[in-house]
Short mmCIF file of C-alpha atoms in Angstrom, two decimals:
data_model
loop_
_atom_site.label_atom_id
_atom_site.label_comp_id
_atom_site.label_asym_id
_atom_site.label_seq_id
_atom_site.Cartn_x
_atom_site.Cartn_y
_atom_site.Cartn_z
CA UNK A 29 96.82 93.04 56.77
CA UNK A 30 99.51 93.55 59.44
CA UNK A 31 101.02 90.49 61.06
CA UNK A 32 100.07 90.04 64.71
CA UNK A 33 102.78 91.28 67.11
CA UNK A 34 105.19 88.78 68.63
CA UNK A 35 104.39 88.35 72.30
CA UNK A 36 106.77 87.47 75.13
CA UNK A 37 106.42 86.09 78.65
CA UNK A 38 104.70 83.02 80.02
CA UNK A 39 101.32 84.73 79.80
CA UNK A 40 101.98 86.41 76.48
CA UNK A 41 101.38 89.91 77.82
CA UNK A 42 104.52 91.67 76.53
CA UNK A 43 104.88 92.92 72.96
CA UNK A 44 108.38 92.09 71.75
CA UNK A 45 108.66 95.32 69.73
CA UNK A 46 107.87 97.49 72.79
CA UNK A 47 110.12 95.44 75.05
CA UNK A 48 113.12 95.84 72.75
CA UNK A 49 112.51 99.60 72.38
CA UNK A 50 112.51 99.97 76.15
CA UNK A 51 115.74 97.97 76.45
CA UNK A 52 117.39 100.19 73.84
CA UNK A 53 116.28 103.31 75.73
CA UNK A 54 117.74 101.84 78.92
CA UNK A 55 121.09 101.18 77.22
CA UNK A 56 121.26 104.76 75.97
CA UNK A 57 120.33 106.06 79.44
CA UNK A 58 123.04 103.96 81.11
CA UNK A 59 125.64 105.28 78.67
CA UNK A 60 126.01 102.09 76.61
CA UNK A 61 125.59 103.85 73.29
CA UNK A 62 127.47 101.30 71.17
CA UNK A 63 125.42 98.43 72.59
CA UNK A 64 122.21 100.38 71.96
CA UNK A 65 123.16 101.08 68.35
CA UNK A 66 124.11 97.43 67.89
CA UNK A 67 120.76 96.25 69.25
CA UNK A 68 118.88 98.72 67.04
CA UNK A 69 120.76 97.38 64.01
CA UNK A 70 120.32 93.70 64.86
CA UNK A 71 116.64 93.95 65.87
CA UNK A 72 115.75 96.53 63.21
CA UNK A 73 113.82 98.32 65.91
CA UNK A 74 114.61 101.96 66.64
CA UNK A 75 114.36 103.47 70.10
CA UNK A 76 112.75 106.54 68.58
CA UNK A 77 109.58 106.19 66.56
CA UNK A 78 109.55 107.22 62.91
CA UNK A 79 107.37 110.23 63.79
CA UNK A 80 109.73 111.49 66.47
CA UNK A 81 112.85 110.71 64.45
CA UNK A 82 111.47 112.88 61.66
CA UNK A 83 110.57 115.65 64.13
CA UNK A 84 114.09 115.55 65.55
CA UNK A 85 115.66 115.92 62.11
CA UNK A 86 113.33 118.75 61.15
CA UNK A 87 113.89 120.70 64.37
CA UNK A 88 117.67 120.35 64.39
CA UNK A 89 117.75 121.50 60.75
CA UNK A 90 115.19 124.31 61.28
CA UNK A 91 112.71 122.79 58.83
CA UNK A 92 109.84 124.48 60.66
CA UNK A 93 107.23 124.07 57.93
CA UNK A 94 107.99 120.36 57.68
CA UNK A 95 107.90 120.03 61.48
CA UNK A 96 104.50 121.75 61.67
CA UNK A 97 103.13 119.60 58.84
CA UNK A 98 104.44 116.50 60.64
CA UNK A 99 102.69 117.44 63.90
CA UNK A 100 99.41 118.01 62.10
CA UNK A 101 99.78 114.62 60.40
CA UNK A 102 100.23 112.53 63.57
CA UNK A 103 97.06 110.51 64.12
CA UNK A 104 95.42 109.81 67.49
CA UNK A 105 96.96 112.95 69.00
CA UNK A 106 94.63 114.88 71.28
CA UNK A 107 93.89 118.40 70.08
CA UNK A 108 95.21 119.96 73.30
CA UNK A 109 98.48 118.02 73.09
CA UNK A 110 98.89 118.93 69.40
CA UNK A 111 98.31 122.62 70.17
CA UNK A 112 100.83 122.62 73.03
CA UNK A 113 103.44 120.91 70.85
CA UNK A 114 102.86 123.42 68.05
CA UNK A 115 103.13 126.27 70.55
CA UNK A 116 106.59 125.05 71.61
CA UNK A 117 107.70 124.83 67.98
CA UNK A 118 106.28 128.28 67.10
CA UNK A 119 107.98 129.79 70.15
CA UNK A 120 111.37 128.42 69.06
CA UNK A 121 110.78 129.63 65.49
CA UNK A 122 109.82 133.09 66.76
CA UNK A 123 112.93 133.28 68.95
CA UNK A 124 115.21 132.39 66.08
CA UNK A 125 113.60 135.03 63.85
CA UNK A 126 114.18 137.61 66.58
CA UNK A 127 117.77 136.56 67.10
CA UNK A 128 118.62 137.32 63.48
CA UNK A 129 116.64 140.56 63.41
CA UNK A 130 113.70 139.34 61.32
CA UNK A 131 111.05 141.12 63.41
CA UNK A 132 108.33 140.99 60.74
CA UNK A 133 108.53 137.20 60.42
CA UNK A 134 108.51 136.88 64.21
CA UNK A 135 105.43 139.08 64.42
CA UNK A 136 103.71 137.03 61.71
CA UNK A 137 104.32 133.82 63.70
CA UNK A 138 102.84 135.45 66.78
CA UNK A 139 99.78 136.92 65.09
CA UNK A 140 98.89 134.19 62.61
CA UNK A 141 100.22 130.88 63.83
CA UNK A 142 100.32 131.15 67.63
CA UNK A 143 97.04 133.06 67.95
CA UNK A 144 95.32 130.43 65.79
CA UNK A 145 96.05 127.74 68.38
CA UNK A 146 93.39 129.15 70.75
CA UNK A 147 95.49 128.41 73.84
CA UNK A 148 94.22 131.47 75.63
CA UNK A 149 95.01 135.15 75.37
CA UNK A 150 97.19 135.09 78.50
CA UNK A 151 99.67 132.66 76.92
CA UNK A 152 99.92 134.80 73.78
CA UNK A 153 100.24 138.04 75.76
CA UNK A 154 103.00 136.57 77.94
CA UNK A 155 104.92 135.46 74.88
CA UNK A 156 104.49 138.90 73.24
CA UNK A 157 105.65 140.60 76.43
CA UNK A 158 108.69 138.33 76.53
CA UNK A 159 109.48 139.16 72.92
CA UNK A 160 109.36 142.91 73.66
CA UNK A 161 111.53 142.42 76.76
CA UNK A 162 114.17 140.60 74.72
CA UNK A 163 114.20 143.45 72.23
CA UNK A 164 114.56 146.02 75.01
CA UNK A 165 117.58 144.30 76.55
CA UNK A 166 119.16 144.03 73.09
CA UNK A 167 119.06 140.33 72.42
CA UNK A 168 120.99 140.67 69.16
CA UNK A 169 122.40 137.64 67.48
CA UNK A 170 122.65 134.27 69.20
CA UNK A 171 125.56 132.09 68.14
CA UNK A 172 124.98 128.74 66.52
CA UNK A 173 125.92 126.73 69.60
CA UNK A 174 123.22 128.40 71.70
CA UNK A 175 120.65 127.94 68.92
CA UNK A 176 121.50 124.24 68.76
CA UNK A 177 121.18 123.93 72.55
CA UNK A 178 117.75 125.60 72.46
CA UNK A 179 116.60 123.17 69.78
CA UNK A 180 117.81 120.25 71.93
CA UNK A 181 115.78 121.65 74.82
CA UNK A 182 112.74 121.85 72.54
CA UNK A 183 113.14 118.16 71.74
CA UNK A 184 113.31 117.32 75.45
CA UNK A 185 110.10 119.28 76.06
CA UNK A 186 108.37 117.46 73.20
CA UNK A 187 109.54 114.10 74.59
CA UNK A 188 107.75 114.94 77.84
CA UNK A 189 104.63 116.10 76.03
CA UNK A 190 104.02 113.61 73.24
CA UNK A 191 102.33 110.31 74.19
CA UNK A 192 103.33 106.69 73.48
CA UNK A 193 104.04 105.11 71.08
CA UNK A 194 105.53 108.30 69.53
CA UNK A 195 107.75 108.56 72.57
CA UNK A 196 107.60 106.94 75.98
CA UNK A 197 108.64 108.19 79.42
CA UNK A 198 112.33 108.39 80.22
CA UNK A 199 113.89 105.55 82.22
CA UNK A 200 110.90 103.40 81.40
CA UNK A 201 112.57 100.06 82.15
CA UNK A 202 113.79 101.30 85.54
CA UNK A 203 110.25 102.44 86.34
CA UNK A 204 108.77 99.06 85.39
CA UNK A 205 111.33 97.16 87.47
CA UNK A 206 110.82 99.47 90.45
CA UNK A 207 107.06 98.99 90.16
CA UNK A 208 107.53 95.22 90.19
CA UNK A 209 109.84 95.41 93.22
CA UNK A 210 107.43 97.70 95.06
CA UNK A 211 104.58 95.31 94.32
CA UNK A 212 106.56 92.46 95.86
CA UNK A 213 107.40 94.59 98.90
CA UNK A 214 103.75 95.58 99.29
CA UNK A 215 102.68 91.95 99.18
CA UNK A 216 105.28 91.00 101.81
CA UNK A 217 103.51 91.36 105.15
CA UNK A 218 106.76 91.22 107.16
CA UNK A 219 108.91 93.62 105.12
CA UNK A 220 110.79 95.73 107.66
CA UNK A 221 114.39 96.08 106.51
CA UNK A 222 116.63 98.77 105.02
CA UNK A 223 118.51 96.06 103.11
CA UNK A 224 118.59 96.43 99.34
CA UNK A 225 116.22 94.21 97.38
CA UNK A 226 117.91 91.84 94.92
CA UNK A 227 116.54 91.48 91.40
CA UNK A 228 117.88 87.95 91.16
CA UNK A 229 114.98 86.39 93.03
CA UNK A 230 111.44 87.21 94.14
CA UNK A 231 111.30 89.12 97.40
CA UNK A 232 109.90 87.54 100.55
CA UNK A 233 110.59 88.32 104.22
CA UNK A 234 110.08 86.03 107.18
CA UNK A 235 108.64 86.91 110.57
CA UNK A 236 112.18 87.39 111.87
CA UNK A 237 112.07 90.87 110.33
CA UNK A 238 109.77 92.22 113.06
CA UNK A 239 110.05 92.21 116.87
CA UNK A 240 108.51 89.00 118.17
CA UNK A 241 110.78 87.93 121.05
CA UNK A 242 111.47 89.51 124.43
CA UNK A 243 115.12 90.58 124.49
CA UNK A 244 115.07 92.56 127.76
CA UNK A 245 112.77 93.15 130.72
CA UNK A 246 113.02 96.47 132.61
CA UNK A 247 111.83 96.18 136.21
CA UNK A 248 112.82 99.48 137.84
CA UNK A 249 109.29 100.86 138.25
CA UNK A 250 107.57 99.98 141.52
CA UNK A 251 104.00 99.95 140.24
CA UNK A 252 101.97 99.72 137.05
CA UNK A 253 103.71 101.13 133.97
CA UNK A 254 101.23 103.23 132.02
CA UNK A 255 103.18 104.75 129.16
CA UNK A 256 106.33 104.27 127.07
CA UNK A 257 107.70 106.28 124.18
CA UNK A 258 110.99 106.13 122.26
CA UNK A 259 112.71 109.40 121.45
CA UNK A 260 112.62 110.64 117.88
CA UNK A 261 116.31 109.83 117.35
CA UNK A 262 115.79 106.32 118.75
CA UNK A 263 118.50 106.76 121.37
CA UNK A 264 116.26 106.93 124.45
CA UNK A 265 113.09 105.45 125.88
CA UNK A 266 110.91 107.25 128.41
CA UNK A 267 108.42 105.49 130.66
CA UNK A 268 105.86 106.65 133.21
CA UNK A 269 104.21 104.78 136.05
CA UNK A 270 101.61 104.89 138.76
CA UNK A 271 104.60 104.93 141.17
CA UNK A 272 104.64 108.72 140.49
CA UNK A 273 107.91 108.60 138.55
CA UNK A 274 109.11 108.71 134.98
CA UNK A 275 112.32 107.08 133.80
CA UNK A 276 114.62 107.96 130.91
CA UNK A 277 116.44 104.92 129.51
CA UNK A 278 119.47 105.02 127.21
CA UNK A 279 119.47 102.69 124.19
CA UNK A 280 123.01 101.30 123.94
CA UNK A 281 124.79 100.33 120.72
CA UNK A 282 124.12 96.63 121.32
CA UNK A 283 120.38 97.29 121.64
CA UNK A 284 120.26 96.92 125.42
CA UNK A 285 118.63 99.65 127.53
CA UNK A 286 120.20 101.22 130.60
CA UNK A 287 118.56 103.50 133.17
CA UNK A 288 119.76 107.09 132.70
CA UNK A 289 117.51 109.25 134.93
CA UNK A 290 114.62 108.70 137.30
CA UNK A 291 112.40 111.79 137.32
CA UNK A 292 110.76 112.34 140.71
CA UNK A 293 108.61 115.41 141.27
CA UNK A 294 104.99 114.49 140.64
CA UNK A 295 102.60 113.91 143.52
CA UNK A 296 100.28 111.71 141.48
CA UNK A 297 100.86 108.80 139.07
CA UNK A 298 102.52 109.92 135.84
CA UNK A 299 100.08 109.17 133.02
CA UNK A 300 102.19 109.96 129.95
CA UNK A 301 105.34 111.58 128.57
CA UNK A 302 106.18 113.51 125.36
CA UNK A 303 109.59 114.02 123.75
CA UNK A 304 110.48 117.34 122.15
CA UNK A 305 111.21 116.83 118.43
CA UNK A 306 114.90 117.60 119.01
CA UNK A 307 114.95 115.13 121.96
CA UNK A 308 116.56 117.61 124.35
CA UNK A 309 113.47 117.96 126.56
CA UNK A 310 110.79 115.67 127.97
CA UNK A 311 107.30 116.51 129.22
CA UNK A 312 105.75 114.41 131.98
CA UNK A 313 102.11 114.64 132.95
CA UNK A 314 100.80 113.77 136.38
CA UNK A 315 97.39 112.13 136.41
CA UNK A 316 94.81 114.91 136.99
CA UNK A 317 97.77 117.10 137.85
CA UNK A 318 100.31 119.38 136.16
CA UNK A 319 102.75 119.06 133.30
CA UNK A 320 106.50 119.22 134.00
CA UNK A 321 109.40 119.91 131.64
CA UNK A 322 112.75 118.14 132.08
CA UNK A 323 116.22 118.42 130.56
CA UNK A 324 117.02 115.04 129.02
CA UNK A 325 120.79 115.20 129.30
CA UNK A 326 120.95 116.20 132.97
CA UNK A 327 117.57 114.91 134.17
CA UNK A 328 116.87 118.24 135.87
CA UNK A 329 113.43 119.81 136.24
CA UNK A 330 112.91 123.03 134.21
CA UNK A 331 109.30 124.23 134.39
CA UNK A 332 105.73 123.42 135.43
CA UNK A 333 102.73 124.02 133.18
CA UNK A 334 99.13 124.03 134.36
CA UNK A 335 97.95 124.41 137.90
CA UNK A 336 95.44 127.01 139.11
CA UNK A 337 92.58 124.79 137.96
CA UNK A 338 94.16 123.75 134.66
CA UNK A 339 94.22 119.97 134.83
CA UNK A 340 96.37 118.68 131.96
CA UNK A 341 94.92 115.66 130.15
CA UNK A 342 97.24 115.51 127.13
CA UNK A 343 100.04 117.38 125.40
CA UNK A 344 102.10 117.48 122.21
CA UNK A 345 105.02 119.40 120.70
CA UNK A 346 105.28 121.47 117.55
CA UNK A 347 108.20 120.58 115.23
CA UNK A 348 110.33 123.58 116.27
CA UNK A 349 110.68 122.22 119.85
CA UNK A 350 109.79 125.72 121.08
CA UNK A 351 106.00 125.40 121.31
CA UNK A 352 103.76 122.85 122.95
CA UNK A 353 100.02 122.39 123.28
CA UNK A 354 98.13 121.02 126.25
CA UNK A 355 94.57 119.85 126.50
CA UNK A 356 92.54 120.04 129.69
CA UNK A 357 89.94 117.69 131.08
CA UNK A 358 88.15 120.82 132.25
CA UNK A 359 85.79 121.89 129.42
CA UNK A 360 86.17 125.56 130.34
CA UNK A 361 89.94 125.45 129.88
CA UNK A 362 90.17 123.89 126.39
CA UNK A 363 93.59 123.81 124.70
CA UNK A 364 96.56 126.08 125.39
CA UNK A 365 99.69 126.69 123.34
CA UNK A 366 102.73 127.66 125.42
CA UNK A 367 106.40 128.30 124.84
CA UNK A 368 108.96 126.43 126.94
CA UNK A 369 108.93 129.18 129.59
CA UNK A 370 105.19 128.86 130.10
CA UNK A 371 104.15 131.99 128.20
CA UNK A 372 100.76 131.60 126.57
CA UNK A 373 100.92 131.93 122.78
CA UNK A 374 97.39 130.94 121.88
CA UNK A 375 94.34 129.32 123.42
CA UNK A 376 91.26 127.52 122.16
CA UNK A 377 88.56 127.69 124.81
CA UNK A 378 84.95 128.68 125.28
CA UNK A 379 81.46 127.26 125.22
CA UNK A 380 82.08 125.11 122.11
CA UNK A 381 85.17 123.52 123.57
CA UNK A 382 84.38 120.23 125.37
CA UNK A 383 86.93 118.44 127.51
CA UNK A 384 89.99 117.18 125.65
CA UNK A 385 90.78 113.48 126.09
CA UNK A 386 93.87 113.27 123.89
CA UNK A 387 95.65 115.34 121.28
CA UNK A 388 98.55 115.24 118.83
CA UNK A 389 100.35 117.55 116.44
CA UNK A 390 101.27 116.08 113.06
CA UNK A 391 105.07 115.94 112.64
CA UNK A 392 104.89 118.51 109.84
CA UNK A 393 103.24 120.95 112.29
CA UNK A 394 100.28 121.63 110.02
CA UNK A 395 97.46 119.99 111.98
CA UNK A 396 96.36 119.82 115.60
CA UNK A 397 94.31 116.67 116.18
CA UNK A 398 92.15 116.37 119.29
CA UNK A 399 89.79 113.81 120.80
CA UNK A 400 86.63 115.47 122.18
CA UNK A 401 83.60 114.13 124.03
CA UNK A 402 84.87 110.56 123.71
CA UNK A 403 83.61 110.00 120.17
CA UNK A 404 84.83 112.95 118.09
CA UNK A 405 88.15 113.51 116.31
CA UNK A 406 88.77 117.15 115.46
CA UNK A 407 91.46 117.99 112.87
CA UNK A 408 92.39 121.67 112.92
CA UNK A 409 94.71 123.17 110.31
CA UNK A 410 96.83 125.49 112.42
CA UNK A 411 97.65 127.82 109.52
CA UNK A 412 94.21 128.23 107.97
CA UNK A 413 91.98 127.38 110.98
CA UNK A 414 90.06 125.02 108.70
CA UNK A 415 88.41 122.37 110.83
CA UNK A 416 87.09 118.88 110.18
CA UNK A 417 85.34 116.56 112.61
CA UNK A 418 85.23 112.77 112.39
CA UNK A 419 82.59 111.01 114.47
CA UNK A 420 83.05 107.50 115.81
CA UNK A 421 80.27 105.28 117.12
CA UNK A 422 82.19 104.10 120.18
CA UNK A 423 84.31 105.90 122.81
CA UNK A 424 87.91 106.68 121.82
CA UNK A 425 90.65 106.07 124.39
CA UNK A 426 93.81 107.17 122.59
CA UNK A 427 95.27 108.75 119.47
CA UNK A 428 98.48 108.29 117.47
CA UNK A 429 99.78 109.92 114.26
CA UNK A 430 102.04 108.41 111.59
CA UNK A 431 105.52 109.80 111.04
CA UNK A 432 104.65 111.11 107.58
CA UNK A 433 101.70 113.13 109.00
CA UNK A 434 99.27 111.42 106.62
CA UNK A 435 97.40 109.04 108.92
CA UNK A 436 96.04 108.74 112.44
CA UNK A 437 94.87 105.77 114.47
CA UNK A 438 92.46 105.71 117.40
CA UNK A 439 91.78 102.93 119.88
CA UNK A 440 88.10 102.32 120.60
CA UNK A 441 86.60 100.46 123.53
CA UNK A 442 84.69 98.37 120.97
CA UNK A 443 87.90 96.35 120.59
CA UNK A 444 88.83 97.95 117.27
CA UNK A 445 91.52 100.31 116.05
CA UNK A 446 90.53 102.69 113.26
CA UNK A 447 92.93 104.38 110.84
CA UNK A 448 91.87 107.61 109.11
CA UNK A 449 93.67 109.78 106.60
CA UNK A 450 94.43 113.27 107.88
CA UNK A 451 93.61 114.93 104.53
CA UNK A 452 89.99 113.76 104.71
CA UNK A 453 89.80 111.77 101.47
CA UNK A 454 88.48 108.59 103.07
CA UNK A 455 84.79 108.12 103.77
CA UNK A 456 85.43 105.11 106.01
CA UNK A 457 88.40 104.10 108.15
CA UNK A 458 90.53 101.01 107.87
CA UNK A 459 89.77 98.76 110.83
CA UNK A 460 91.97 96.44 112.88
CA UNK A 461 90.74 93.85 115.31
CA UNK A 462 91.86 90.95 117.48
CA UNK A 463 93.04 92.67 120.66
CA UNK A 464 90.96 93.01 123.84
CA UNK A 465 89.83 96.40 125.09
CA UNK A 466 86.61 97.45 126.81
CA UNK A 467 87.53 98.93 130.22
CA UNK A 468 90.94 100.61 130.18
CA UNK A 469 92.94 103.14 128.18
CA UNK A 470 94.97 101.14 125.67
CA UNK A 471 97.45 102.90 123.38
CA UNK A 472 98.65 101.85 119.95
CA UNK A 473 101.33 103.18 117.61
CA UNK A 474 102.61 103.12 114.06
CA UNK A 475 105.97 101.48 113.55
CA UNK A 476 108.49 99.64 111.45
CA UNK A 477 109.95 100.69 108.13
CA UNK A 478 107.82 103.51 106.63
CA UNK A 479 105.26 103.04 109.44
CA UNK A 480 104.14 99.82 107.75
CA UNK A 481 102.89 98.26 110.97
CA UNK A 482 100.52 99.04 113.81
CA UNK A 483 101.13 97.71 117.32
CA UNK A 484 98.81 97.84 120.31
CA UNK A 485 98.57 96.75 123.88
CA UNK A 486 95.64 94.69 125.10
CA UNK A 487 93.71 93.87 128.26
CA UNK A 488 94.57 90.17 127.87
CA UNK A 489 98.29 90.84 128.62
CA UNK A 490 99.41 90.46 125.00
CA UNK A 491 100.88 92.74 122.34
CA UNK A 492 99.30 92.70 118.87
CA UNK A 493 100.97 93.63 115.58
CA UNK A 494 99.18 94.30 112.29
CA UNK A 495 100.41 95.05 108.83
CA UNK A 496 98.46 98.19 107.89
CA UNK A 497 97.02 96.49 104.82
CA UNK A 498 95.31 93.72 106.79
CA UNK A 499 92.61 93.91 109.49
CA UNK A 500 93.84 90.79 111.30
CA UNK A 501 97.02 90.68 113.40
CA UNK A 502 100.09 89.05 111.89
CA UNK A 503 101.70 88.47 115.30
CA UNK A 504 100.60 88.17 118.92
CA UNK A 505 103.38 88.60 121.49
CA UNK A 506 103.21 86.79 124.82
CA UNK A 507 105.17 87.58 127.96
CA UNK A 508 103.36 90.12 130.15
CA UNK A 509 101.13 88.82 132.92
CA UNK A 510 98.68 91.74 133.12
CA UNK A 511 97.12 94.42 130.88
CA UNK A 512 99.51 95.98 128.35
CA UNK A 513 98.72 99.69 128.47
CA UNK A 514 101.00 101.15 125.84
CA UNK A 515 103.49 100.25 123.10
CA UNK A 516 106.14 102.26 121.28
CA UNK A 517 108.14 101.37 118.17
CA UNK A 518 111.68 102.72 117.85
CA UNK A 519 111.71 105.11 114.88
CA UNK A 520 115.38 104.49 114.07
CA UNK A 521 115.49 100.79 114.89
CA UNK A 522 112.52 99.31 113.02
CA UNK A 523 113.00 95.95 114.72
CA UNK A 524 112.75 97.28 118.30
CA UNK A 525 109.44 97.58 120.17
CA UNK A 526 108.69 98.46 123.80
CA UNK A 527 105.57 97.61 125.81
CA UNK A 528 104.37 98.84 129.22
CA UNK A 529 102.19 96.73 131.49
CA UNK A 530 100.29 96.69 134.76
CA UNK A 531 102.67 93.87 135.75
CA UNK A 532 105.14 96.70 136.60
CA UNK A 533 107.53 95.82 133.76
CA UNK A 534 108.59 97.13 130.38
CA UNK A 535 109.42 94.54 127.78
CA UNK A 536 111.78 95.24 124.89
CA UNK A 537 110.99 93.12 121.86
CA UNK A 538 113.34 92.23 119.02
CA UNK A 539 113.60 89.83 116.07
CA UNK A 540 113.60 86.11 116.57
CA UNK A 541 117.06 84.77 117.49
CA UNK A 542 117.03 82.73 114.28
CA UNK A 543 118.84 85.64 112.65
CA UNK A 544 120.81 86.75 115.68
CA UNK A 545 122.80 85.16 118.46
CA UNK A 546 120.85 84.09 121.52
CA UNK A 547 120.22 87.04 123.87
CA UNK A 548 121.77 87.15 127.28
CA UNK A 549 119.82 86.86 130.52
CA UNK A 550 116.69 89.03 130.39
CA UNK A 551 117.53 91.75 132.93
#
C-alpha cells in the first residue's frame, strides 16, 4: 500500500511532490538549469514524469516501436488523446522514412498504422497529399540536425497534448501566482492603479485609489450643464449646456482643466457631445435641433447634419473617425449613417423603426446599439445585420458602452442601472441601485482601470460610484447643489472623474489628498 502523500500549506491542500515538480519546471524555464538539476537530485523528484522521460528518450533515439508501445501502455489516457499522440508519432516516423527514401515503409505506416487510428479520412488524405507533395518537390535526404530539431518539435507538441501528471502546462508556477494575484485584485473593490502588484504582501487598495474629492470646479457655463465627456486620449473634456453652448477644456499636465474653446452656433440648448475616436473632431447636438461638427484644435465649425425635418436625438462615431450615425426622435426618419461631409452612406428607416432615444457604436465598430420605444435595447451587428432585442420593464433614459465593447449599461427611471453583455450570453442583467432617478435623463458611464467601475449622476445632487461586481455603491460624492445629469471618467487618467449639474457647474473629482498634496483653491 502506497504511503499517503506529504501535504503542505496551513490547510494541507498542496501535495509536496507536485509542488516541487512545479518549482523545478520554473527553474528550468527561468534558465537556472544547475539549480533545477540540484533540486531534482536532492528531492529525488524529476520535473518530467517517468512516462514522459521514457517517451523523450525513445523519440530522440528513433525507437518508434517502443514509443508506440509506451503510449498504448499509459493508463487513464482518453482514447482521443492517445490517438492524436500516436498520429503525431506516426507522422514523424513517416517523414523520416521518406527522407531516407524508404517509400514502402512510409506507405505501410500510412495505410496500416495511421488509418487504424480512425481519426477521419480527411486527416489521412491531407497527410497522404503532403507526402506526395514532398516527393514532387524532391525532398531528398534531411541532415541529422534537421531530424533532431523535428523530433524536439514533436516532443513540444506532445507536451501540449498529454495531460497531467504525465506532463503539466508550461510556466505552471507563474500561472498559479498570476491567478492568486488576480484573485486578490478582483476582491479589492478599490483597485484602480497601473502600479505593479508586489508578491511580498497581500494586495489591498484604499479608497484613495478612486476619485472621491472635488479638485476643481468649472463655472464658465451660464445655465444648467447637461453633458460632459472626456476625449478618448484623455487630454480634453467637452461639456454642453442649456445656455446653448458647448465648451472644450484642455486637461493640463498637473491635472487642472483650462478652457480652450467655447462653441457658439446652436439656437437651442446643447443636449450632448460626441468625440471622434481620433479626437480631432467634436459633434454637438442642439436639443430638438441639428448636429454640428467642429474642429477640436481650432474650435471652428465644419458642417451641419440634420435639418429639413430630421431632428437629431443621439449620435455616435465609428472607429475610423470617418463615419457617424445619428438617431432621430421622428419615427419616420430612423437612423442615418453619414460621412463627415454629410453624404448619406446608409439608413435604417421605415414602418418598423420607432423613434430613437439614444444610440452607441461599440468601440470595435461591430455593433450599433439603440434605445427604442423607451424600453427596448436593439443590438445590430453592422457586418452581418444580425439583430437582438433586449426588453426592459421600465423606461430607459440613457446608454453607455464599455471600452472593451463587451458590456453596456442603461439607466432606468426605476432608480436602477442595468448592465448587459453585448454578446447575448446573459439571461438577466447585473443591477446597480442607490442613486435617485425618476423624472430626468440621468447618464452613467464605465470608468477606472479596465472599466472596473460604474459612475452615475443622480437627482439628489450626488455622484454614485459602484464596483461592477457589487450592486451597492462603494462611494457617494457630495458637492453639487442640484441634479447631476451626467458623469464621465477619464480613459487615460483612471483617477479623474467629471460631473455636470443643473447647478451650472462641472466638478472634477480626484483621489483623496491623503496620497497627494492639498489642492489649490477650487477655481
